[in-house]
Amino acid sequence: MARSGTTWLFEALSGSNALFLPPAKEVRYWFGAPTQAFKQAHIATLDQTRSLSDADRAWLDAWAAIDTETVTPEAYQVLMGQRGKPALDISPSYAAMHEYRIPELRAALPEGSKVFVLLRNPYDRLCSEVKLHAFRQGKFRGPATDWMIAEFIEFGWRVRIRDYNRIMREWRKVFGEDFRAFYHDDIEADPVAFLKDVLGFLGLDPTGDAAFDPAKLQERVNTDRTTTIYPSLTASQHEIIARATLPEIEAFAAISPDHAARWQRALEIACPEVNTPPRPVREDTRPRYQRLLRLTENLGEDDEFSKLQDLEGYRPSSLLQWAATPVRALIAHMKSPAPLFEKDALRVVDGHVLDTRSGFSFRSDLVELAGDTPHFVPAHRFDEIWRREKANIDMLAYKFWHFSVSRPGVYVIKAEAGVDADALQALAELLAARHPEHRLLHVAQGAPAGIGAVEGNVIHARIPAFANDADTIDRAAWRTVLHAVADVDDVAALIETMFV
């Protein structure tokens, strides 16, 4: 089950000699297969962040090439049987698998194979899922309204995957005693005992080839990452999630009364409002416009569009949100991403910090005024500020890359002097290479406000005048443009499917 300790389990078992864990944690062959673009991007990330053996690279190549449109036992057996030892496929998406496919999976597995699911307090799990899938994986590129959160958690398969009783029933029906549930609570209570229990269920000896380092198990693997670049859920959004999951917790008492009671107590402590009369969730007055805003990302040389987002009550955290990014510098960085904000490349220019390697300028606390002259802060303060801002920019750079390869969006480009046709074409091609559904909104100066030609993945638009500051932004003109963009067929489809 997603957001229930699967990453911790993967890391805990990754050094085991008794098991083969694929270098890509989630194989997702039988259900919820990733796109080809996502696989290639994930492989590139692994190549940069892990020490991959030749055998790991061979497996990743096979995983990238495997046909997930036509699922066969033989293909799966070849993929998972490459190392000649028991293999563990940790794919949380299988919890939502259609019932008819479970017997097909069973038939593809060797005799005696085991299946288990990790279950977590539904309230905690769904809060974590919203933060990961809505914010970190780009369904919303910034804060969501209450109405959006309510829609998001009730969308299709998210309701299905929360039905723990269904999961237990359908998988037990096929696997019988070879299926078992383990609980995230037990990882928190005693990770060593928990892992021994899992290995015992799998028929592996934790003192032999399946031995593990108990000290490593104390390391918390938290992919929520407490950081300011992702928005926090509001109190009202916590209440929405609590009210959605309380009936599911109560229903689970039929499976495990002890866990259901424990989860309900924890939920009521975290959100006491769940026991008060429910309050209606205020519906968004412009739902399509609000959704479109949450698909947009600024690429411009200046921050006019970022200021517009702010004025419209939406402030996403983005690498280029408040940066000055010349179009040619942006293209060069997207072609060959390189570390940003390295200390030796920074200069103070016009009150901002210029990264001389990338050509990007950033707002920064590293700059202060001496009289009317901006300069770097003194050396005794510089390192602490730089480390903090460098870490934030690194995370934003990862977020920008991750969103660009995993979720379609509408990227907005404008420049005071205009964007020449060659640069615009190059930028459009780079975006399309990262995700074929990306759209590039090119805004030029002109009247009347609206959109013009749609050429491939580029939407051309105009507003009568560009602004120098937030007070002079023509919000009506921008709204006219964005409402017209929302009616473009491809963009309308993105809006309708943004929760998928």
mmCIF file with all atom_site columns, C-alpha atoms in Angstrom, residues 338-448:
data_model
loop_
_atom_site.group_PDB
_atom_site.id
_atom_site.type_symbol
_atom_site.label_atom_id
_atom_site.label_alt_id
_atom_site.label_comp_id
_atom_site.label_asym_id
_atom_site.label_entity_id
_atom_site.label_seq_id
_atom_site.pdbx_PDB_ins_code
_atom_site.Cartn_x
_atom_site.Cartn_y
_atom_site.Cartn_z
_atom_site.occupancy
_atom_site.B_iso_or_equiv
_atom_site.pdbx_formal_charge
_atom_site.auth_seq_id
_atom_site.auth_comp_id
_atom_site.auth_asym_id
_atom_site.auth_atom_id
_atom_site.pdbx_PDB_model_num
ATOM 1   C CA . ALA A 1 338 ? 23.854 21.178 -14.108 1.00 0.00 ? 338 ALA A CA 1
ATOM 2   C CA . PRO A 1 339 ? 24.026 22.101 -10.423 1.00 0.00 ? 339 PRO A CA 1
ATOM 3   C CA . LEU A 1 340 ? 22.768 25.598 -9.699  1.00 0.00 ? 340 LEU A CA 1
ATOM 4   C CA . PHE A 1 341 ? 23.842 28.178 -7.117  1.00 0.00 ? 341 PHE A CA 1
ATOM 5   C CA . GLU A 1 342 ? 27.360 26.851 -6.640  1.00 0.00 ? 342 GLU A CA 1
ATOM 6   C CA . LYS A 1 343 ? 29.217 29.214 -4.314  1.00 0.00 ? 343 LYS A CA 1
ATOM 7   C CA . ASP A 1 344 ? 32.079 30.093 -6.657  1.00 0.00 ? 344 ASP A CA 1
ATOM 8   C CA . ALA A 1 345 ? 29.688 31.003 -9.491  1.00 0.00 ? 345 ALA A CA 1
ATOM 9   C CA . LEU A 1 346 ? 27.682 33.646 -7.611  1.00 0.00 ? 346 LEU A CA 1
ATOM 10  C CA . ARG A 1 347 ? 27.886 37.395 -8.188  1.00 0.00 ? 347 ARG A CA 1
ATOM 11  C CA . VAL A 1 348 ? 25.730 40.330 -7.061  1.00 0.00 ? 348 VAL A CA 1
ATOM 12  C CA . VAL A 1 349 ? 24.110 42.008 -10.074 1.00 0.00 ? 349 VAL A CA 1
ATOM 13  C CA . ASP A 1 350 ? 21.295 44.571 -9.860  1.00 0.00 ? 350 ASP A CA 1
ATOM 14  C CA . GLY A 1 351 ? 20.385 43.541 -6.331  1.00 0.00 ? 351 GLY A CA 1
ATOM 15  C CA . HIS A 1 352 ? 20.037 39.845 -7.179  1.00 0.00 ? 352 HIS A CA 1
ATOM 16  C CA . VAL A 1 353 ? 22.430 36.915 -7.080  1.00 0.00 ? 353 VAL A CA 1
ATOM 17  C CA . LEU A 1 354 ? 23.536 35.942 -10.583 1.00 0.00 ? 354 LEU A CA 1
ATOM 18  C CA . ASP A 1 355 ? 24.582 32.335 -11.123 1.00 0.00 ? 355 ASP A CA 1
ATOM 19  C CA . THR A 1 356 ? 27.228 32.999 -13.766 1.00 0.00 ? 356 THR A CA 1
ATOM 20  C CA . ARG A 1 357 ? 27.254 29.374 -14.968 1.00 0.00 ? 357 ARG A CA 1
ATOM 21  C CA . SER A 1 358 ? 23.534 29.085 -15.677 1.00 0.00 ? 358 SER A CA 1
ATOM 22  C CA . GLY A 1 359 ? 22.759 32.736 -16.358 1.00 0.00 ? 359 GLY A CA 1
ATOM 23  C CA . PHE A 1 360 ? 19.871 32.633 -13.851 1.00 0.00 ? 360 PHE A CA 1
ATOM 24  C CA . SER A 1 361 ? 19.408 35.417 -11.304 1.00 0.00 ? 361 SER A CA 1
ATOM 25  C CA . PHE A 1 362 ? 17.827 34.634 -7.937  1.00 0.00 ? 362 PHE A CA 1
ATOM 26  C CA . ARG A 1 363 ? 16.322 36.694 -5.151  1.00 0.00 ? 363 ARG A CA 1
ATOM 27  C CA . SER A 1 364 ? 18.505 35.960 -2.144  1.00 0.00 ? 364 SER A CA 1
ATOM 28  C CA . ASP A 1 365 ? 19.138 36.857 1.482   1.00 0.00 ? 365 ASP A CA 1
ATOM 29  C CA . LEU A 1 366 ? 22.818 36.785 0.562   1.00 0.00 ? 366 LEU A CA 1
ATOM 30  C CA . VAL A 1 367 ? 22.414 40.346 -0.694  1.00 0.00 ? 367 VAL A CA 1
ATOM 31  C CA . GLU A 1 368 ? 22.147 43.407 1.519   1.00 0.00 ? 368 GLU A CA 1
ATOM 32  C CA . LEU A 1 369 ? 22.437 47.135 0.950   1.00 0.00 ? 369 LEU A CA 1
ATOM 33  C CA . ALA A 1 370 ? 25.337 49.299 2.049   1.00 0.00 ? 370 ALA A CA 1
ATOM 34  C CA . GLY A 1 371 ? 23.884 52.717 1.419   1.00 0.00 ? 371 GLY A CA 1
ATOM 35  C CA . ASP A 1 372 ? 22.467 52.367 -2.083  1.00 0.00 ? 372 ASP A CA 1
ATOM 36  C CA . THR A 1 373 ? 24.880 49.641 -3.163  1.00 0.00 ? 373 THR A CA 1
ATOM 37  C CA . PRO A 1 374 ? 23.879 45.969 -2.942  1.00 0.00 ? 374 PRO A CA 1
ATOM 38  C CA . HIS A 1 375 ? 26.609 43.518 -1.956  1.00 0.00 ? 375 HIS A CA 1
ATOM 39  C CA . PHE A 1 376 ? 27.059 40.107 -0.324  1.00 0.00 ? 376 PHE A CA 1
ATOM 40  C CA . VAL A 1 377 ? 26.496 39.784 3.404   1.00 0.00 ? 377 VAL A CA 1
ATOM 41  C CA . PRO A 1 378 ? 29.644 39.449 5.582   1.00 0.00 ? 378 PRO A CA 1
ATOM 42  C CA . ALA A 1 379 ? 31.520 36.152 5.464   1.00 0.00 ? 379 ALA A CA 1
ATOM 43  C CA . HIS A 1 380 ? 30.432 35.064 8.953   1.00 0.00 ? 380 HIS A CA 1
ATOM 44  C CA . ARG A 1 381 ? 26.792 35.048 7.768   1.00 0.00 ? 381 ARG A CA 1
ATOM 45  C CA . PHE A 1 382 ? 27.330 34.017 4.167   1.00 0.00 ? 382 PHE A CA 1
ATOM 46  C CA . ASP A 1 383 ? 27.889 30.260 4.582   1.00 0.00 ? 383 ASP A CA 1
ATOM 47  C CA . GLU A 1 384 ? 24.809 29.596 6.711   1.00 0.00 ? 384 GLU A CA 1
ATOM 48  C CA . ILE A 1 385 ? 22.506 31.519 4.351   1.00 0.00 ? 385 ILE A CA 1
ATOM 49  C CA . TRP A 1 386 ? 24.099 29.992 1.269   1.00 0.00 ? 386 TRP A CA 1
ATOM 50  C CA . ARG A 1 387 ? 23.725 26.411 2.578   1.00 0.00 ? 387 ARG A CA 1
ATOM 51  C CA . ARG A 1 388 ? 20.053 27.006 3.341   1.00 0.00 ? 388 ARG A CA 1
ATOM 52  C CA . GLU A 1 389 ? 19.308 28.597 -0.029  1.00 0.00 ? 389 GLU A CA 1
ATOM 53  C CA . LYS A 1 390 ? 21.430 26.079 -1.939  1.00 0.00 ? 390 LYS A CA 1
ATOM 54  C CA . ALA A 1 391 ? 19.520 23.180 -0.360  1.00 0.00 ? 391 ALA A CA 1
ATOM 55  C CA . ASN A 1 392 ? 16.218 24.831 -1.263  1.00 0.00 ? 392 ASN A CA 1
ATOM 56  C CA . ILE A 1 393 ? 17.280 25.491 -4.868  1.00 0.00 ? 393 ILE A CA 1
ATOM 57  C CA . ASP A 1 394 ? 18.514 21.896 -5.216  1.00 0.00 ? 394 ASP A CA 1
ATOM 58  C CA . MET A 1 395 ? 15.106 20.646 -4.075  1.00 0.00 ? 395 MET A CA 1
ATOM 59  C CA . LEU A 1 396 ? 13.324 23.069 -6.412  1.00 0.00 ? 396 LEU A CA 1
ATOM 60  C CA . ALA A 1 397 ? 15.534 21.959 -9.298  1.00 0.00 ? 397 ALA A CA 1
ATOM 61  C CA . TYR A 1 398 ? 14.597 18.338 -8.576  1.00 0.00 ? 398 TYR A CA 1
ATOM 62  C CA . LYS A 1 399 ? 10.940 19.311 -8.355  1.00 0.00 ? 399 LYS A CA 1
ATOM 63  C CA . PHE A 1 400 ? 11.105 21.191 -11.667 1.00 0.00 ? 400 PHE A CA 1
ATOM 64  C CA . TRP A 1 401 ? 12.717 18.212 -13.392 1.00 0.00 ? 401 TRP A CA 1
ATOM 65  C CA . HIS A 1 402 ? 10.430 15.654 -11.743 1.00 0.00 ? 402 HIS A CA 1
ATOM 66  C CA . PHE A 1 403 ? 7.245  17.515 -12.643 1.00 0.00 ? 403 PHE A CA 1
ATOM 67  C CA . SER A 1 404 ? 8.464  18.053 -16.189 1.00 0.00 ? 404 SER A CA 1
ATOM 68  C CA . VAL A 1 405 ? 8.885  14.314 -16.811 1.00 0.00 ? 405 VAL A CA 1
ATOM 69  C CA . SER A 1 406 ? 5.974  12.966 -14.762 1.00 0.00 ? 406 SER A CA 1
ATOM 70  C CA . ARG A 1 407 ? 2.972  15.307 -15.013 1.00 0.00 ? 407 ARG A CA 1
ATOM 71  C CA . PRO A 1 408 ? 1.713  17.443 -17.919 1.00 0.00 ? 408 PRO A CA 1
ATOM 72  C CA . GLY A 1 409 ? 1.581  21.160 -17.349 1.00 0.00 ? 409 GLY A CA 1
ATOM 73  C CA . VAL A 1 410 ? 1.132  24.534 -18.989 1.00 0.00 ? 410 VAL A CA 1
ATOM 74  C CA . TYR A 1 411 ? 4.437  26.429 -18.990 1.00 0.00 ? 411 TYR A CA 1
ATOM 75  C CA . VAL A 1 412 ? 4.241  30.205 -19.411 1.00 0.00 ? 412 VAL A CA 1
ATOM 76  C CA . ILE A 1 413 ? 6.953  32.169 -21.236 1.00 0.00 ? 413 ILE A CA 1
ATOM 77  C CA . LYS A 1 414 ? 7.103  35.919 -21.765 1.00 0.00 ? 414 LYS A CA 1
ATOM 78  C CA . ALA A 1 415 ? 9.942  38.374 -22.240 1.00 0.00 ? 415 ALA A CA 1
ATOM 79  C CA . GLU A 1 416 ? 9.971  42.134 -22.494 1.00 0.00 ? 416 GLU A CA 1
ATOM 80  C CA . ALA A 1 417 ? 11.769 42.021 -25.840 1.00 0.00 ? 417 ALA A CA 1
ATOM 81  C CA . GLY A 1 418 ? 9.766  39.053 -27.062 1.00 0.00 ? 418 GLY A CA 1
ATOM 82  C CA . VAL A 1 419 ? 10.881 35.480 -27.703 1.00 0.00 ? 419 VAL A CA 1
ATOM 83  C CA . ASP A 1 420 ? 12.375 34.774 -31.114 1.00 0.00 ? 420 ASP A CA 1
ATOM 84  C CA . ALA A 1 421 ? 10.890 31.948 -33.158 1.00 0.00 ? 421 ALA A CA 1
ATOM 85  C CA . ASP A 1 422 ? 13.953 29.691 -32.992 1.00 0.00 ? 422 ASP A CA 1
ATOM 86  C CA . ALA A 1 423 ? 14.174 29.905 -29.198 1.00 0.00 ? 423 ALA A CA 1
ATOM 87  C CA . LEU A 1 424 ? 10.444 29.313 -28.854 1.00 0.00 ? 424 LEU A CA 1
ATOM 88  C CA . GLN A 1 425 ? 10.625 26.234 -31.078 1.00 0.00 ? 425 GLN A CA 1
ATOM 89  C CA . ALA A 1 426 ? 13.626 24.872 -29.161 1.00 0.00 ? 426 ALA A CA 1
ATOM 90  C CA . LEU A 1 427 ? 11.852 25.357 -25.822 1.00 0.00 ? 427 LEU A CA 1
ATOM 91  C CA . ALA A 1 428 ? 8.673  23.723 -27.131 1.00 0.00 ? 428 ALA A CA 1
ATOM 92  C CA . GLU A 1 429 ? 10.646 20.708 -28.364 1.00 0.00 ? 429 GLU A CA 1
ATOM 93  C CA . LEU A 1 430 ? 12.456 20.336 -25.045 1.00 0.00 ? 430 LEU A CA 1
ATOM 94  C CA . LEU A 1 431 ? 9.167  20.369 -23.145 1.00 0.00 ? 431 LEU A CA 1
ATOM 95  C CA . ALA A 1 432 ? 7.571  17.872 -25.531 1.00 0.00 ? 432 ALA A CA 1
ATOM 96  C CA . ALA A 1 433 ? 10.565 15.553 -25.131 1.00 0.00 ? 433 ALA A CA 1
ATOM 97  C CA . ARG A 1 434 ? 10.014 15.534 -21.375 1.00 0.00 ? 434 ARG A CA 1
ATOM 98  C CA . HIS A 1 435 ? 6.261  14.965 -21.612 1.00 0.00 ? 435 HIS A CA 1
ATOM 99  C CA . PRO A 1 436 ? 4.210  14.887 -24.830 1.00 0.00 ? 436 PRO A CA 1
ATOM 100 C CA . GLU A 1 437 ? 1.203  16.581 -23.182 1.00 0.00 ? 437 GLU A CA 1
ATOM 101 C CA . HIS A 1 438 ? 3.054  19.701 -22.010 1.00 0.00 ? 438 HIS A CA 1
ATOM 102 C CA . ARG A 1 439 ? 1.808  22.956 -23.470 1.00 0.00 ? 439 ARG A CA 1
ATOM 103 C CA . LEU A 1 440 ? 3.843  26.155 -23.819 1.00 0.00 ? 440 LEU A CA 1
ATOM 104 C CA . LEU A 1 441 ? 1.889  29.390 -23.425 1.00 0.00 ? 441 LEU A CA 1
ATOM 105 C CA . HIS A 1 442 ? 3.809  32.159 -25.199 1.00 0.00 ? 442 HIS A CA 1
ATOM 106 C CA . VAL A 1 443 ? 2.573  35.593 -24.121 1.00 0.00 ? 443 VAL A CA 1
ATOM 107 C CA . ALA A 1 444 ? 3.499  38.599 -26.250 1.00 0.00 ? 444 ALA A CA 1
ATOM 108 C CA . GLN A 1 445 ? 2.547  42.236 -25.972 1.00 0.00 ? 445 GLN A CA 1
ATOM 109 C CA . GLY A 1 446 ? -0.447 43.223 -28.097 1.00 0.00 ? 446 GLY A CA 1
ATOM 110 C CA . ALA A 1 447 ? -4.144 44.035 -28.138 1.00 0.00 ? 447 ALA A CA 1
ATOM 111 C CA . PRO A 1 448 ? -6.761 42.869 -27.596 1.00 0.00 ? 448 PRO A CA 1
#
